[in-house]
């Protein structure tokens, strides 16, 4: 069992920045050796992949709409993943979720069904 808790959301104006955090706990016997991802869900829309990072942090993946604006990173010593969001736009408004991918094979990071544990989400609202 992995417990994930997101934080860092809020209400900001367009062009501002936010940094989300996701702290993982539990299942310490496998350490931090699993990929993690960020997804978001806007009202009335399906959950959308945002970014993912391998356990080493050497490989990162992004949806096209956030490339160049968002950066995913992790600090395994702190069991924490981050999402630095710059140049925020109103269309970035959503509940942001972090997820851990323990049991499925490598790859397919953009698919929500590949992730095994999810946080409760943190609201990001960007006003125009």
XYZ file of N, CA and C in Angstrom:
384
model
N 0.833 -1.186 0.000
C 0.000 0.000 0.000
C 0.876 1.247 0.000
N 0.547 2.190 -0.860
C 1.245 3.466 -0.923
C 0.214 4.566 -0.710
N 0.514 5.443 0.212
C -0.376 6.566 0.509
C 0.237 7.826 -0.079
N -0.535 8.556 -0.875
C -0.040 9.750 -1.555
C -0.841 10.966 -1.104
N -0.133 12.035 -0.822
C -0.791 13.272 -0.391
C -0.231 14.444 -1.191
N -1.117 15.104 -1.933
C -0.722 16.275 -2.710
C -0.923 17.551 -1.895
N -0.157 18.565 -2.251
C -0.331 19.885 -1.665
C 0.226 20.920 -2.631
N -0.083 22.185 -2.356
C 0.487 23.266 -3.143
C -0.460 23.934 -4.110
N -1.675 23.414 -4.222
C -2.630 24.040 -5.122
C -3.100 25.385 -4.589
N -3.838 26.091 -5.425
C -4.358 27.384 -4.998
C -4.976 28.145 -6.146
N -5.317 29.397 -5.861
C -5.904 30.300 -6.850
C -4.857 31.329 -7.248
N -4.541 31.380 -8.536
C -3.546 32.321 -9.031
C -4.052 32.977 -10.312
N -3.396 34.057 -10.686
C -3.732 34.721 -11.945
C -2.935 34.101 -13.092
N -3.444 34.265 -14.280
C -2.738 33.773 -15.459
C -1.332 34.354 -15.507
N -0.384 33.498 -15.864
C 1.011 33.898 -15.922
C 1.791 33.603 -14.662
N 1.107 33.290 -13.595
C 1.767 33.006 -12.319
C 2.322 31.580 -12.295
N 2.961 31.260 -11.184
C 3.559 29.930 -10.996
C 3.038 29.289 -9.721
N 3.031 27.985 -9.725
C 2.718 27.193 -8.545
C 3.618 25.977 -8.546
N 3.903 25.447 -7.359
C 4.667 24.204 -7.258
C 3.868 23.228 -6.409
N 3.499 22.125 -7.035
C 2.778 21.078 -6.344
C 3.758 20.065 -5.773
N 3.371 19.482 -4.654
C 4.163 18.421 -4.040
C 3.291 17.204 -3.831
N 3.917 16.044 -3.871
C 3.220 14.784 -3.605
C 4.136 13.949 -2.736
N 3.704 13.717 -1.503
C 4.500 12.939 -0.563
C 3.959 11.520 -0.510
N 4.855 10.549 -0.666
C 4.484 9.143 -0.634
C 4.907 8.523 0.690
N 4.065 7.639 1.196
C 4.398 6.906 2.409
C 3.879 5.483 2.276
N 4.443 4.606 3.109
C 4.031 3.218 3.064
C 4.901 2.421 2.122
N 4.766 1.112 2.171
C 5.460 0.180 1.283
C 6.958 0.501 1.229
N 7.557 0.748 2.371
C 8.959 1.153 2.404
C 9.891 0.026 1.976
N 9.391 -1.228 1.954
C 10.290 -2.313 1.598
C 10.743 -2.248 0.149
N 10.022 -1.550 -0.713
C 10.491 -1.391 -2.088
C 11.060 -0.014 -2.309
N 11.224 0.738 -1.246
C 11.830 2.053 -1.347
C 11.065 2.970 -2.271
N 11.778 3.697 -3.092
C 11.133 4.665 -3.966
C 11.230 4.230 -5.418
N 11.417 2.945 -5.690
C 11.726 2.515 -7.042
C 10.501 2.270 -7.901
N 9.687 3.318 -8.040
C 8.560 3.190 -8.949
C 8.329 4.532 -9.637
N 7.876 4.490 -10.871
C 7.559 5.734 -11.565
C 6.347 6.393 -10.920
N 6.248 7.683 -11.117
C 5.112 8.428 -10.613
C 4.632 9.398 -11.679
N 3.398 9.793 -11.536
C 2.834 10.697 -12.532
C 1.905 11.726 -11.927
N 1.649 12.752 -12.724
C 0.655 13.775 -12.394
C -0.444 13.717 -13.440
N -1.671 13.760 -12.981
C -2.835 13.849 -13.842
C -3.683 15.022 -13.371
N -4.601 15.450 -14.205
C -5.524 16.515 -13.793
C -6.895 16.246 -14.376
N -7.888 16.790 -13.690
C -9.262 16.627 -14.155
C -10.010 17.922 -13.957
N -10.470 18.482 -15.054
C -11.280 19.691 -15.021
C -12.749 19.297 -14.954
N -13.605 20.184 -14.465
C -15.035 19.866 -14.368
C -15.619 19.460 -15.721
N -16.323 18.344 -15.712
C -16.964 17.873 -16.933
C -16.038 17.223 -17.932
N -14.767 17.054 -17.558
C -13.811 16.451 -18.483
C -13.216 15.190 -17.883
N -12.611 14.376 -18.744
C -11.960 13.167 -18.269
C -10.603 13.513 -17.643
N -10.128 12.576 -16.821
C -8.817 12.761 -16.229
C -7.753 12.729 -17.326
N -6.825 13.683 -17.261
C -5.838 13.886 -18.321
C -4.435 13.733 -17.764
N -3.586 13.033 -18.519
C -2.176 12.915 -18.166
C -1.497 14.273 -18.273
N -0.638 14.576 -17.304
C 0.114 15.832 -17.331
C 1.608 15.563 -17.472
N 2.147 14.737 -16.571
C 3.592 14.492 -16.571
C 3.877 13.206 -15.814
N 5.034 12.627 -16.091
C 5.470 11.434 -15.376
C 6.981 11.444 -15.257
N 7.471 10.700 -14.272
C 8.914 10.644 -14.037
C 9.264 9.239 -13.577
N 10.364 8.709 -14.112
C 10.823 7.400 -13.690
C 11.431 7.481 -12.293
N 11.683 6.321 -11.693
C 12.124 6.343 -10.300
C 13.468 7.037 -10.151
N 14.331 6.922 -11.158
C 15.636 7.565 -11.071
C 15.563 9.060 -11.344
N 14.480 9.471 -11.978
C 14.368 10.864 -12.387
C 15.033 11.177 -13.701
N 15.666 10.161 -14.311
C 16.398 10.393 -15.557
C 15.478 10.633 -16.747
N 14.270 10.102 -16.668
C 13.332 10.238 -17.781
C 12.045 10.891 -17.316
N 11.627 11.884 -18.064
C 10.381 12.581 -17.773
C 9.533 12.650 -19.036
N 8.236 12.759 -18.834
C 7.284 12.746 -19.938
C 6.213 13.803 -19.655
N 5.758 14.467 -20.726
C 4.783 15.540 -20.579
C 3.740 15.482 -21.679
N 2.550 15.923 -21.352
C 1.555 16.165 -22.383
C 1.983 17.422 -23.140
N 1.679 17.478 -24.403
C 2.158 18.580 -25.241
C 1.753 19.950 -24.704
N 0.581 20.047 -24.130
C 0.062 21.345 -23.706
C 0.837 21.974 -22.550
N 1.667 21.201 -21.861
C 2.419 21.761 -20.733
C 3.921 21.781 -20.980
N 4.362 21.219 -22.089
C 5.802 21.192 -22.383
C 6.357 22.609 -22.427
N 7.472 22.792 -21.762
C 8.098 24.109 -21.704
C 7.583 24.985 -20.582
N 6.485 24.582 -19.963
C 5.922 25.367 -18.847
C 5.986 24.607 -17.519
N 5.782 23.302 -17.566
C 5.765 22.486 -16.358
C 7.029 21.637 -16.291
N 7.485 21.391 -15.069
C 8.633 20.520 -14.852
C 8.333 19.568 -13.707
N 8.468 18.271 -13.986
C 8.281 17.257 -12.954
C 9.647 16.851 -12.422
N 9.727 16.643 -11.116
C 10.973 16.212 -10.485
C 10.622 15.397 -9.250
N 11.627 14.771 -8.673
C 11.384 13.999 -7.457
C 12.627 14.004 -6.597
N 12.403 13.880 -5.307
C 13.463 13.747 -4.316
C 13.167 12.467 -3.564
N 13.823 11.388 -3.968
C 13.521 10.086 -3.384
C 13.896 10.023 -1.901
N 14.870 10.787 -1.498
C 15.229 10.807 -0.080
C 14.084 11.356 0.776
N 13.269 12.197 0.172
C 12.112 12.763 0.863
C 10.809 12.114 0.437
N 10.908 11.096 -0.421
C 9.710 10.407 -0.933
C 8.710 11.401 -1.496
N 9.207 12.368 -2.212
C 8.366 13.458 -2.698
C 8.577 13.697 -4.186
N 7.479 13.892 -4.886
C 7.498 14.293 -6.282
C 6.949 15.713 -6.366
N 7.453 16.465 -7.319
C 7.044 17.851 -7.481
C 6.545 18.113 -8.899
N 5.741 19.147 -9.021
C 5.356 19.649 -10.332
C 5.456 21.165 -10.285
N 6.498 21.695 -10.905
C 6.662 23.133 -11.012
C 5.877 23.610 -12.217
N 4.928 24.492 -11.989
C 4.058 24.967 -13.048
C 4.281 26.466 -13.243
N 4.772 26.831 -14.398
C 5.027 28.228 -14.727
C 4.100 28.680 -15.853
N 3.972 29.979 -15.998
C 3.152 30.559 -17.070
C 1.770 29.910 -17.119
N 1.148 29.833 -15.978
C -0.148 29.147 -15.892
C -1.201 29.858 -16.724
N -2.079 29.049 -17.284
C -3.166 29.531 -18.125
C -4.508 29.111 -17.508
N -5.574 29.831 -17.827
C -6.890 29.428 -17.304
C -7.237 27.979 -17.644
N -6.793 27.491 -18.780
C -7.101 26.110 -19.162
C -6.330 25.083 -18.337
N -5.416 25.527 -17.488
C -4.740 24.612 -16.565
C -5.572 24.366 -15.309
N -6.680 25.075 -15.170
C -7.545 24.906 -14.004
C -8.082 23.484 -13.937
N -7.859 22.825 -12.809
C -8.277 21.434 -12.634
C -7.893 20.978 -11.236
N -8.377 19.816 -10.880
C -7.861 19.110 -9.708
C -6.681 18.277 -10.188
N -5.550 18.447 -9.525
C -4.335 17.742 -9.898
C -4.121 16.567 -8.949
N -3.867 15.404 -9.536
C -3.661 14.180 -8.784
C -2.264 13.628 -9.048
N -1.648 13.092 -8.014
C -0.420 12.339 -8.237
C -0.746 10.848 -8.134
N 0.063 10.054 -8.785
C -0.182 8.620 -8.859
C 1.144 7.866 -8.879
N 1.097 6.651 -8.358
C 2.279 5.792 -8.316
C 2.028 4.542 -9.145
N 3.044 4.164 -9.900
C 2.932 3.048 -10.858
C 3.843 1.917 -10.379
N 3.276 0.956 -9.618
C 4.102 -0.080 -9.011
C 4.109 -1.390 -9.780
N 2.977 -1.811 -10.315
C 2.836 -3.200 -10.740
C 2.817 -3.411 -12.251
N 2.625 -2.372 -13.031
C 2.563 -2.563 -14.472
C 3.952 -2.427 -15.080
N 4.164 -2.961 -16.276
C 5.477 -2.863 -16.924
C 5.861 -1.426 -17.217
N 7.128 -1.179 -17.474
C 7.561 0.188 -17.814
C 6.863 0.696 -19.067
N 6.716 2.005 -19.132
C 6.087 2.609 -20.302
C 4.620 2.925 -20.056
N 3.974 3.417 -21.104
C 2.544 3.755 -21.045
C 2.236 4.696 -19.892
N 3.096 5.652 -19.667
C 2.940 6.531 -18.512
C 1.745 7.457 -18.641
N 1.243 7.630 -19.861
C 0.145 8.566 -20.046
C -1.220 7.964 -19.763
N -1.276 6.693 -19.437
C -2.550 6.029 -19.205
C -2.825 5.873 -17.715
N -3.955 6.426 -17.290
C -4.297 6.396 -15.873
C -4.446 4.975 -15.352
N -4.882 4.051 -16.198
C -5.108 2.683 -15.724
C -3.802 1.927 -15.466
N -2.672 2.537 -15.770
C -1.378 1.926 -15.494
C -0.892 2.234 -14.079
N -1.587 3.092 -13.378
C -1.179 3.516 -12.039
C -2.010 2.804 -10.983
N -1.362 2.528 -9.869
C -1.976 1.675 -8.853
C -2.469 2.432 -7.630
N -1.865 3.552 -7.334
C -2.250 4.322 -6.153
C -2.379 5.788 -6.543
N -3.343 6.435 -5.916
C -3.661 7.822 -6.247
C -3.803 8.652 -4.973
N -3.455 9.927 -5.096
C -3.726 10.864 -4.022
C -5.140 11.397 -4.112
N -5.473 12.268 -3.189
C -6.833 12.796 -3.107
C -7.031 14.019 -3.999
N -5.951 14.583 -4.492
C -6.030 15.715 -5.406
C -5.878 17.057 -4.707
N -5.401 18.030 -5.475
C -5.296 19.403 -4.994
C -5.800 20.326 -6.100
N -6.609 21.309 -5.716
C -7.249 22.189 -6.698
C -6.294 23.289 -7.147
N -6.200 23.444 -8.452
C -5.470 24.564 -9.051
C -6.466 25.372 -9.869
N -6.587 26.647 -9.554
C -7.492 27.528 -10.282
C -6.704 28.724 -10.805
N -6.782 28.923 -12.111
C -6.061 30.014 -12.756
C -7.085 30.992 -13.332
N -7.065 32.204 -12.831
C -8.013 33.210 -13.312
C -7.385 34.022 -14.444
N -8.253 34.493 -15.319
C -7.760 35.263 -16.477
C -7.676 36.749 -16.170
